[in-house]
PDB file of C-alpha atoms in Angstrom:
ATOM      1  CA  MET A   1     -42.298  15.921 -48.192  1.00 63.00           C
ATOM      2  CA  ILE A   2     -41.519  19.753 -48.405  1.00 72.00           C
ATOM      3  CA  LEU A   3     -44.330  20.327 -45.924  1.00 67.00           C
ATOM      4  CA  MET A   4     -42.920  17.840 -43.387  1.00 70.00           C
ATOM      5  CA  LYS A   5     -39.272  19.487 -43.705  1.00 68.00           C
ATOM      6  CA  ILE A   6     -40.924  22.902 -43.079  1.00 72.00           C
ATOM      7  CA  LYS A   7     -42.711  21.454 -40.148  1.00 67.00           C
ATOM      8  CA  LEU A   8     -39.451  20.035 -38.612  1.00 68.00           C
ATOM      9  CA  LEU A   9     -37.795  23.190 -39.128  1.00 68.00           C
ATOM     10  CA  CYS A  10     -40.224  25.119 -37.388  1.00 64.00           C
ATOM     11  CA  ILE A  11     -40.207  22.704 -34.352  1.00 66.00           C
ATOM     12  CA  LEU A  12     -36.343  22.996 -34.354  1.00 63.00           C
ATOM     13  CA  LEU A  13     -36.562  26.799 -34.453  1.00 62.00           C
ATOM     14  CA  LEU A  14     -39.088  26.871 -31.618  1.00 60.00           C
ATOM     15  CA  PHE A  15     -36.904  24.567 -29.472  1.00 58.00           C
ATOM     16  CA  ILE A  16     -33.857  26.715 -30.142  1.00 57.00           C
ATOM     17  CA  ALA A  17     -35.876  29.792 -29.006  1.00 54.00           C
ATOM     18  CA  GLN A  18     -36.928  27.935 -25.759  1.00 54.00           C
ATOM     19  CA  LEU A  19     -33.373  27.071 -25.039  1.00 50.00           C
ATOM     20  CA  GLY A  20     -32.429  30.878 -25.369  1.00 56.00           C
ATOM     21  CA  TYR A  21     -33.957  30.949 -21.805  1.00 65.00           C
ATOM     22  CA  SER A  22     -32.818  28.785 -18.894  1.00 73.00           C
ATOM     23  CA  GLN A  23     -35.276  25.871 -18.384  1.00 86.00           C
ATOM     24  CA  ILE A  24     -35.197  22.551 -16.500  1.00 90.00           C
ATOM     25  CA  ILE A  25     -33.555  19.863 -18.667  1.00 91.00           C
ATOM     26  CA  LYS A  26     -34.351  16.231 -18.090  1.00 94.00           C
ATOM     27  CA  GLY A  27     -31.637  13.713 -18.849  1.00 95.00           C
ATOM     28  CA  LYS A  28     -30.208  10.366 -18.168  1.00 96.00           C
ATOM     29  CA  VAL A  29     -26.527   9.216 -17.913  1.00 96.00           C
ATOM     30  CA  THR A  30     -25.730   5.701 -19.092  1.00 96.00           C
ATOM     31  CA  SER A  31     -22.499   3.647 -19.470  1.00 94.00           C
ATOM     32  CA  ASN A  32     -22.424   0.332 -21.612  1.00 92.00           C
ATOM     33  CA  ASN A  33     -26.329   0.639 -21.546  1.00 91.00           C
ATOM     34  CA  TYR A  34     -26.558   0.744 -17.825  1.00 94.00           C
ATOM     35  CA  PRO A  35     -27.342   3.672 -15.601  1.00 95.00           C
ATOM     36  CA  ALA A  36     -24.408   5.655 -14.406  1.00 94.00           C
ATOM     37  CA  ILE A  37     -25.081   6.465 -10.777  1.00 95.00           C
ATOM     38  CA  ASP A  38     -23.618   9.442  -8.687  1.00 94.00           C
ATOM     39  CA  VAL A  39     -22.437  11.328 -11.722  1.00 94.00           C
ATOM     40  CA  GLU A  40     -22.248  14.869 -11.065  1.00 94.00           C
ATOM     41  CA  ILE A  41     -23.697  17.029 -13.836  1.00 94.00           C
ATOM     42  CA  ILE A  42     -22.279  20.642 -13.818  1.00 93.00           C
ATOM     43  CA  ASN A  43     -23.619  23.685 -15.603  1.00 92.00           C
ATOM     44  CA  ALA A  44     -20.078  25.346 -15.902  1.00 88.00           C
ATOM     45  CA  THR A  45     -21.879  28.486 -17.222  1.00 88.00           C
ATOM     46  CA  THR A  46     -24.333  29.058 -14.360  1.00 88.00           C
ATOM     47  CA  LYS A  47     -22.259  27.101 -11.736  1.00 87.00           C
ATOM     48  CA  THR A  48     -25.090  24.852 -10.876  1.00 90.00           C
ATOM     49  CA  ILE A  49     -24.697  21.056 -10.053  1.00 92.00           C
ATOM     50  CA  ALA A  50     -26.932  18.034 -10.231  1.00 94.00           C
ATOM     51  CA  VAL A  51     -26.319  14.358  -9.542  1.00 95.00           C
ATOM     52  CA  SER A  52     -27.742  11.395 -11.351  1.00 96.00           C
ATOM     53  CA  ASP A  53     -29.958   9.087  -9.138  1.00 96.00           C
ATOM     54  CA  SER A  54     -30.123   5.202  -9.122  1.00 95.00           C
ATOM     55  CA  GLN A  55     -31.603   5.050 -12.456  1.00 96.00           C
ATOM     56  CA  GLY A  56     -28.936   7.597 -14.021  1.00 95.00           C
ATOM     57  CA  GLU A  57     -31.634  10.243 -14.262  1.00 96.00           C
ATOM     58  CA  PHE A  58     -31.042  13.869 -13.451  1.00 97.00           C
ATOM     59  CA  THR A  59     -32.558  17.356 -13.977  1.00 96.00           C
ATOM     60  CA  ILE A  60     -30.668  20.659 -14.243  1.00 95.00           C
ATOM     61  CA  THR A  61     -31.392  24.166 -15.372  1.00 93.00           C
ATOM     62  CA  ALA A  62     -29.763  25.071 -18.730  1.00 92.00           C
ATOM     63  CA  LYS A  63     -30.068  27.069 -21.947  1.00 91.00           C
ATOM     64  CA  ASN A  64     -28.643  27.070 -25.327  1.00 90.00           C
ATOM     65  CA  ASN A  65     -24.776  27.192 -25.393  1.00 91.00           C
ATOM     66  CA  ASP A  66     -24.289  26.455 -21.745  1.00 92.00           C
ATOM     67  CA  GLU A  67     -21.259  24.152 -21.146  1.00 93.00           C
ATOM     68  CA  ILE A  68     -22.403  20.908 -19.268  1.00 94.00           C
ATOM     69  CA  LEU A  69     -19.681  18.689 -17.514  1.00 93.00           C
ATOM     70  CA  PHE A  70     -20.190  15.219 -16.599  1.00 94.00           C
ATOM     71  CA  ILE A  71     -17.910  14.078 -13.938  1.00 90.00           C
ATOM     72  CA  SER A  72     -17.623  10.744 -12.161  1.00 89.00           C
ATOM     73  CA  LYS A  73     -14.863   8.731 -10.287  1.00 86.00           C
ATOM     74  CA  ASN A  74     -15.596   5.767 -12.318  1.00 89.00           C
ATOM     75  CA  HIS A  75     -15.966   7.096 -15.732  1.00 91.00           C
ATOM     76  CA  GLU A  76     -14.119   9.529 -18.140  1.00 90.00           C
ATOM     77  CA  SER A  77     -15.195  13.114 -17.843  1.00 89.00           C
ATOM     78  CA  LYS A  78     -17.315  14.578 -20.560  1.00 92.00           C
ATOM     79  CA  LYS A  79     -18.221  18.051 -21.726  1.00 92.00           C
ATOM     80  CA  LEU A  80     -21.204  19.124 -23.777  1.00 94.00           C
ATOM     81  CA  VAL A  81     -22.277  22.508 -25.219  1.00 94.00           C
ATOM     82  CA  MET A  82     -26.071  22.535 -24.961  1.00 91.00           C
ATOM     83  CA  ASN A  83     -27.966  22.530 -28.214  1.00 91.00           C
ATOM     84  CA  PRO A  84     -31.066  20.995 -29.618  1.00 88.00           C
ATOM     85  CA  LEU A  85     -29.495  18.243 -31.624  1.00 90.00           C
ATOM     86  CA  LEU A  86     -28.463  16.738 -28.203  1.00 91.00           C
ATOM     87  CA  PHE A  87     -31.873  15.685 -27.484  1.00 90.00           C
ATOM     88  CA  THR A  88     -33.897  12.641 -28.102  1.00 88.00           C
ATOM     89  CA  ASN A  89     -37.518  12.673 -27.373  1.00 88.00           C
ATOM     90  CA  ASN A  90     -37.107  15.855 -25.214  1.00 89.00           C
ATOM     91  CA  GLU A  91     -34.576  14.093 -23.118  1.00 93.00           C
ATOM     92  CA  LEU A  92     -30.771  14.441 -23.063  1.00 94.00           C
ATOM     93  CA  VAL A  93     -29.087  11.151 -23.056  1.00 95.00           C
ATOM     94  CA  VAL A  94     -25.474  10.920 -22.197  1.00 95.00           C
ATOM     95  CA  ASP A  95     -23.109   7.806 -22.468  1.00 96.00           C
ATOM     96  CA  LEU A  96     -20.002   7.784 -20.466  1.00 95.00           C
ATOM     97  CA  VAL A  97     -17.000   5.603 -20.971  1.00 93.00           C
ATOM     98  CA  LEU A  98     -15.551   3.602 -17.997  1.00 92.00           C
ATOM     99  CA  LYS A  99     -12.049   4.603 -16.865  1.00 86.00           C
ATOM    100  CA  ALA A 100      -9.458   2.039 -17.989  1.00 81.00           C
ATOM    101  CA  GLU A 101      -8.307   0.106 -14.996  1.00 65.00           C
ATOM    102  CA  GLN A 102      -4.588   0.011 -14.616  1.00 40.00           C
ATOM    103  CA  LEU A 103      -4.069  -3.699 -13.886  1.00 38.00           C
ATOM    104  CA  LYS A 104      -1.062  -4.398 -11.658  1.00 45.00           C
ATOM    105  CA  GLU A 105       1.483  -6.716 -13.321  1.00 45.00           C
ATOM    106  CA  VAL A 106       1.292 -10.099 -11.960  1.00 45.00           C
ATOM    107  CA  LYS A 107       4.181 -12.392 -12.156  1.00 50.00           C
ATOM    108  CA  ILE A 108       3.376 -15.949 -11.935  1.00 49.00           C
ATOM    109  CA  THR A 109       6.229 -18.443 -11.070  1.00 48.00           C
ATOM    110  CA  ASN A 110       6.342 -22.145 -10.680  1.00 52.00           C
ATOM    111  CA  MET A 111       6.282 -22.939  -7.033  1.00 49.00           C
ATOM    112  CA  ALA A 112       8.035 -26.066  -5.797  1.00 49.00           C
ATOM    113  CA  SER A 113       5.978 -28.619  -4.223  1.00 49.00           C
ATOM    114  CA  ILE A 114       5.912 -28.333  -0.383  1.00 46.00           C
ATOM    115  CA  LYS A 115       5.907 -31.362   1.804  1.00 49.00           C
ATOM    116  CA  LEU A 116       4.546 -31.480   5.287  1.00 48.00           C
ATOM    117  CA  GLY A 117       7.145 -31.008   7.737  1.00 51.00           C
ATOM    118  CA  GLN A 118       9.552 -28.779   5.735  1.00 54.00           C
ATOM    119  CA  ALA A 119      10.713 -26.710   8.459  1.00 58.00           C
ATOM    120  CA  ASP A 120      12.120 -23.897   6.474  1.00 60.00           C
ATOM    121  CA  TRP A 121       8.709 -23.256   4.556  1.00 54.00           C
ATOM    122  CA  GLU A 122       6.795 -23.601   7.855  1.00 56.00           C
ATOM    123  CA  GLN A 123       8.961 -21.130   9.552  1.00 62.00           C
ATOM    124  CA  GLN A 124       8.574 -18.545   6.779  1.00 64.00           C
ATOM    125  CA  LYS A 125       4.896 -18.640   6.861  1.00 57.00           C
ATOM    126  CA  LEU A 126       4.969 -18.217  10.765  1.00 61.00           C
ATOM    127  CA  ASP A 127       7.197 -15.145  10.174  1.00 65.00           C
ATOM    128  CA  ASP A 128       4.800 -13.711   7.498  1.00 63.00           C
ATOM    129  CA  TYR A 129       1.964 -14.111  10.101  1.00 55.00           C
ATOM    130  CA  ASP A 130       3.839 -12.390  12.784  1.00 59.00           C
ATOM    131  CA  VAL A 131       4.555  -9.347  10.421  1.00 57.00           C
ATOM    132  CA  GLN A 132       0.802  -9.211   9.482  1.00 57.00           C
ATOM    133  CA  LYS A 133      -0.300  -9.500  13.063  1.00 55.00           C
ATOM    134  CA  ASN A 134       2.044  -6.825  14.342  1.00 59.00           C
ATOM    135  CA  ALA A 135       1.071  -4.385  11.566  1.00 55.00           C
ATOM    136  CA  VAL A 136      -2.639  -4.475  12.705  1.00 51.00           C
ATOM    137  CA  LYS A 137      -1.909  -4.423  16.477  1.00 52.00           C
ATOM    138  CA  PRO A 138      -3.252  -1.255  18.037  1.00 54.00           C
ATOM    139  CA  ASN A 139      -0.509   0.886  19.546  1.00 56.00           C
ATOM    140  CA  VAL A 140      -1.760   2.822  22.674  1.00 53.00           C
ATOM    141  CA  GLN A 141       0.682   5.565  23.380  1.00 54.00           C
ATOM    142  CA  GLY A 142       2.042   5.416  27.056  1.00 54.00           C
ATOM    143  CA  VAL A 143       0.957   1.881  27.539  1.00 52.00           C
ATOM    144  CA  TYR A 144       3.157  -1.212  27.517  1.00 53.00           C
ATOM    145  CA  MET A 145       1.460  -3.804  25.261  1.00 52.00           C
ATOM    146  CA  GLY A 146       3.790  -6.405  25.983  1.00 54.00           C
ATOM    147  CA  GLY A 147       6.032  -6.346  23.032  1.00 52.00           C
ATOM    148  CA  ILE A 148       8.564  -4.098  21.020  1.00 54.00           C
ATOM    149  CA  PRO A 149       7.001  -1.936  18.257  1.00 53.00           C
ATOM    150  CA  ASN A 150       8.613  -2.778  15.044  1.00 53.00           C
ATOM    151  CA  GLY A 151      10.765  -5.115  17.014  1.00 53.00           C
ATOM    152  CA  MET A 152      12.734  -8.211  15.717  1.00 56.00           C
ATOM    153  CA  ASN A 153      11.661 -11.809  15.907  1.00 58.00           C
ATOM    154  CA  PHE A 154      14.082 -13.048  18.521  1.00 60.00           C
ATOM    155  CA  VAL A 155      13.030 -16.578  18.404  1.00 58.00           C
ATOM    156  CA  ARG A 156      13.617 -16.490  14.621  1.00 62.00           C
ATOM    157  CA  ILE A 157      17.172 -15.050  15.026  1.00 65.00           C
ATOM    158  CA  ALA A 158      17.966 -17.364  17.803  1.00 63.00           C
ATOM    159  CA  GLY A 159      17.006 -20.316  15.532  1.00 64.00           C
ATOM    160  CA  MET A 160      19.174 -18.931  12.800  1.00 66.00           C
ATOM    161  CA  VAL A 161      22.161 -18.690  15.133  1.00 64.00           C
ATOM    162  CA  ALA A 162      21.455 -22.182  16.430  1.00 63.00           C
ATOM    163  CA  ASN A 163      21.415 -23.535  12.837  1.00 63.00           C
ATOM    164  CA  LEU A 164      24.885 -22.016  12.271  1.00 62.00           C
ATOM    165  CA  PHE A 165      26.182 -23.984  15.245  1.00 58.00           C
ATOM    166  CA  LYS A 166      24.531 -27.218  13.948  1.00 57.00           C
ATOM    167  CA  LYS A 167      26.329 -26.927  10.587  1.00 54.00           C
ATOM    168  CA  ASP A 168      29.791 -26.606  12.349  1.00 52.00           C
ATOM    169  CA  LYS A 169      31.676 -29.706  11.982  1.00 52.00           C
ATOM    170  CA  ASP A 170      33.086 -29.509  15.607  1.00 54.00           C
ATOM    171  CA  PRO A 171      30.176 -28.263  17.936  1.00 52.00           C
ATOM    172  CA  GLN A 172      32.351 -28.423  21.008  1.00 53.00           C
ATOM    173  CA  LYS A 173      35.063 -26.287  19.470  1.00 51.00           C
ATOM    174  CA  LYS A 174      32.214 -23.734  18.382  1.00 49.00           C
ATOM    175  CA  GLU A 175      30.794 -23.552  21.837  1.00 46.00           C
ATOM    176  CA  LYS A 176      34.210 -22.950  23.355  1.00 48.00           C
ATOM    177  CA  GLU A 177      34.544 -20.010  20.858  1.00 47.00           C
ATOM    178  CA  LEU A 178      31.239 -18.717  21.885  1.00 48.00           C
ATOM    179  CA  LEU A 179      32.006 -18.634  25.425  1.00 53.00           C
ATOM    180  CA  ASP A 180      35.570 -17.093  24.776  1.00 76.00           C
ATOM    181  CA  PHE A 181      34.033 -14.167  22.779  1.00 84.00           C
ATOM    182  CA  LYS A 182      31.287 -13.482  25.261  1.00 86.00           C
ATOM    183  CA  THR A 183      33.774 -13.436  28.083  1.00 87.00           C
ATOM    184  CA  PHE A 184      36.207 -11.353  26.085  1.00 88.00           C
ATOM    185  CA  THR A 185      33.453  -8.861  25.341  1.00 89.00           C
ATOM    186  CA  ASP A 186      32.217  -8.666  28.827  1.00 88.00           C
ATOM    187  CA  GLN A 187      35.791  -7.977  30.125  1.00 88.00           C
ATOM    188  CA  ASN A 188      36.364  -5.139  27.750  1.00 87.00           C
ATOM    189  CA  CYS A 189      32.919  -3.521  27.525  1.00 88.00           C
ATOM    190  CA  LYS A 190      30.901  -1.806  30.425  1.00 85.00           C
ATOM    191  CA  SER A 191      27.543  -3.207  30.855  1.00 78.00           C
ATOM    192  CA  ASN A 192      25.893   0.111  29.492  1.00 87.00           C
ATOM    193  CA  TYR A 193      27.910   0.053  26.446  1.00 89.00           C
ATOM    194  CA  PHE A 194      25.344  -2.063  24.530  1.00 89.00           C
ATOM    195  CA  THR A 195      22.479  -0.051  25.463  1.00 89.00           C
ATOM    196  CA  GLN A 196      23.834   3.578  25.501  1.00 88.00           C
ATOM    197  CA  THR A 197      26.447   3.410  22.830  1.00 87.00           C
ATOM    198  CA  LEU A 198      25.213   0.825  20.386  1.00 88.00           C
ATOM    199  CA  GLY A 199      21.464   1.785  21.148  1.00 89.00           C
ATOM    200  CA  LEU A 200      20.354  -1.777  21.901  1.00 89.00           C
ATOM    201  CA  LYS A 201      17.461  -2.735  24.241  1.00 89.00           C
ATOM    202  CA  VAL A 202      18.346  -4.561  27.346  1.00 88.00           C
ATOM    203  CA  GLU A 203      16.566  -7.696  26.245  1.00 87.00           C
ATOM    204  CA  GLU A 204      18.560  -7.694  23.055  1.00 86.00           C
ATOM    205  CA  VAL A 205      22.036  -7.726  24.532  1.00 87.00           C
ATOM    206  CA  GLU A 206      22.635 -11.399  24.994  1.00 87.00           C
ATOM    207  CA  LEU A 207      21.075 -12.241  21.597  1.00 84.00           C
ATOM    208  CA  PHE A 208      23.383  -9.540  20.013  1.00 86.00           C
ATOM    209  CA  LYS A 209      26.460 -11.199  21.468  1.00 86.00           C
ATOM    210  CA  GLU A 210      25.389 -14.535  19.961  1.00 84.00           C
ATOM    211  CA  TYR A 211      24.799 -12.908  16.835  1.00 85.00           C
ATOM    212  CA  CYS A 212      28.357 -11.507  16.741  1.00 88.00           C
ATOM    213  CA  THR A 213      29.727 -14.870  17.696  1.00 85.00           C
ATOM    214  CA  ALA A 214      28.414 -16.454  14.644  1.00 82.00           C
ATOM    215  CA  ASP A 215      30.699 -14.298  12.547  1.00 85.00           C
ATOM    216  CA  PRO A 216      34.107 -16.021  12.105  1.00 87.00           C
ATOM    217  CA  LEU A 217      35.884 -12.592  12.641  1.00 88.00           C
ATOM    218  CA  ALA A 218      34.720 -12.815  16.262  1.00 88.00           C
ATOM    219  CA  SER A 219      37.140 -15.634  17.167  1.00 87.00           C
ATOM    220  CA  GLN A 220      39.872 -13.864  15.181  1.00 88.00           C
ATOM    221  CA  ILE A 221      39.432 -10.729  17.342  1.00 87.00           C
ATOM    222  CA  VAL A 222      39.522 -12.715  20.453  1.00 88.00           C
ATOM    223  CA  SER A 223      42.706 -14.412  19.450  1.00 88.00           C
ATOM    224  CA  GLU A 224      44.359 -11.120  18.686  1.00 86.00           C
ATOM    225  CA  ASN A 225      43.075  -9.524  21.914  1.00 86.00           C
ATOM    226  CA  ASN A 226      42.469  -6.321  20.094  1.00 84.00           C
ATOM    227  CA  LYS A 227      40.015  -4.102  22.210  1.00 86.00           C
ATOM    228  CA  LEU A 228      39.994  -1.276  19.535  1.00 87.00           C
ATOM    229  CA  ARG A 229      39.111  -3.833  16.850  1.00 88.00           C
ATOM    230  CA  LEU A 230      36.510  -5.227  19.099  1.00 89.00           C
ATOM    231  CA  MET A 231      34.830  -1.861  19.424  1.00 89.00           C
ATOM    232  CA  ASP A 232      34.807  -1.398  15.697  1.00 90.00           C
ATOM    233  CA  PHE A 233      33.380  -4.874  15.007  1.00 92.00           C
ATOM    234  CA  LEU A 234      30.586  -4.450  17.580  1.00 92.00           C
ATOM    235  CA  PHE A 235      29.665  -1.186  16.113  1.00 91.00           C
ATOM    236  CA  GLU A 236      29.394  -2.588  12.542  1.00 90.00           C
ATOM    237  CA  LYS A 237      27.421  -5.615  13.750  1.00 90.00           C
ATOM    238  CA  SER A 238      24.886  -3.545  15.679  1.00 90.00           C
ATOM    239  CA  ILE A 239      23.979  -1.780  12.566  1.00 90.00           C
ATOM    240  CA  SER A 240      23.311  -5.229  10.641  1.00 86.00           C
ATOM    241  CA  PHE A 241      21.541  -6.552  13.696  1.00 87.00           C
ATOM    242  CA  LYS A 242      19.030  -3.630  13.917  1.00 85.00           C
ATOM    243  CA  LYS A 243      18.096  -4.383  10.261  1.00 82.00           C
ATOM    244  CA  LEU A 244      17.024  -8.009  10.835  1.00 72.00           C
TER     245      LEU A 244
END
């Protein structure tokens, strides 16, 4: 028994002596008993680098007391100081811990049943599709692509305005107010006021007028025949219109 201990001590001393000089070290990097691929093994002392292969194996030049770093985008980094006790059957086996995934909080809510033909739900899905489609549409500088970058869904807004008219108890009265406000606006605003002062596009002007008419304040401004208040009203409405 004593002889065996002496033999093991001699082997250990011999191994330490060998590590006193740089030599090629063979090793393997694992994680949860699986090979860890593309792990960078860096000898911080000699500034040499190796990368683990598809089997997690690597070779690198090192000696006793060299600092060895193991770096991977999928695992927690690890640092070892080279010494004989790290070896198993003349191989350096290192186990890395997977990085904890930061799971996004997912809120699950009860969704009301949707029946076919529900216009509000169908329109919302169409709007979502338009947003996604416009987001991936290529934007060629200097070339008109047939649309307005980051533009508004005119059909959607027109539908919203139309719904406001439908809810009115007296459609004929509402139509009269619409015509009166547009006429009042045209009489008091130059044609370039909407594009140059309010910063609207030409194709947005008529829709903007309808948008303003949906506000109950529009009919009040017409009845007061107050041009200054009309200018303030149009300016404020243009800000909210551009956010649609």
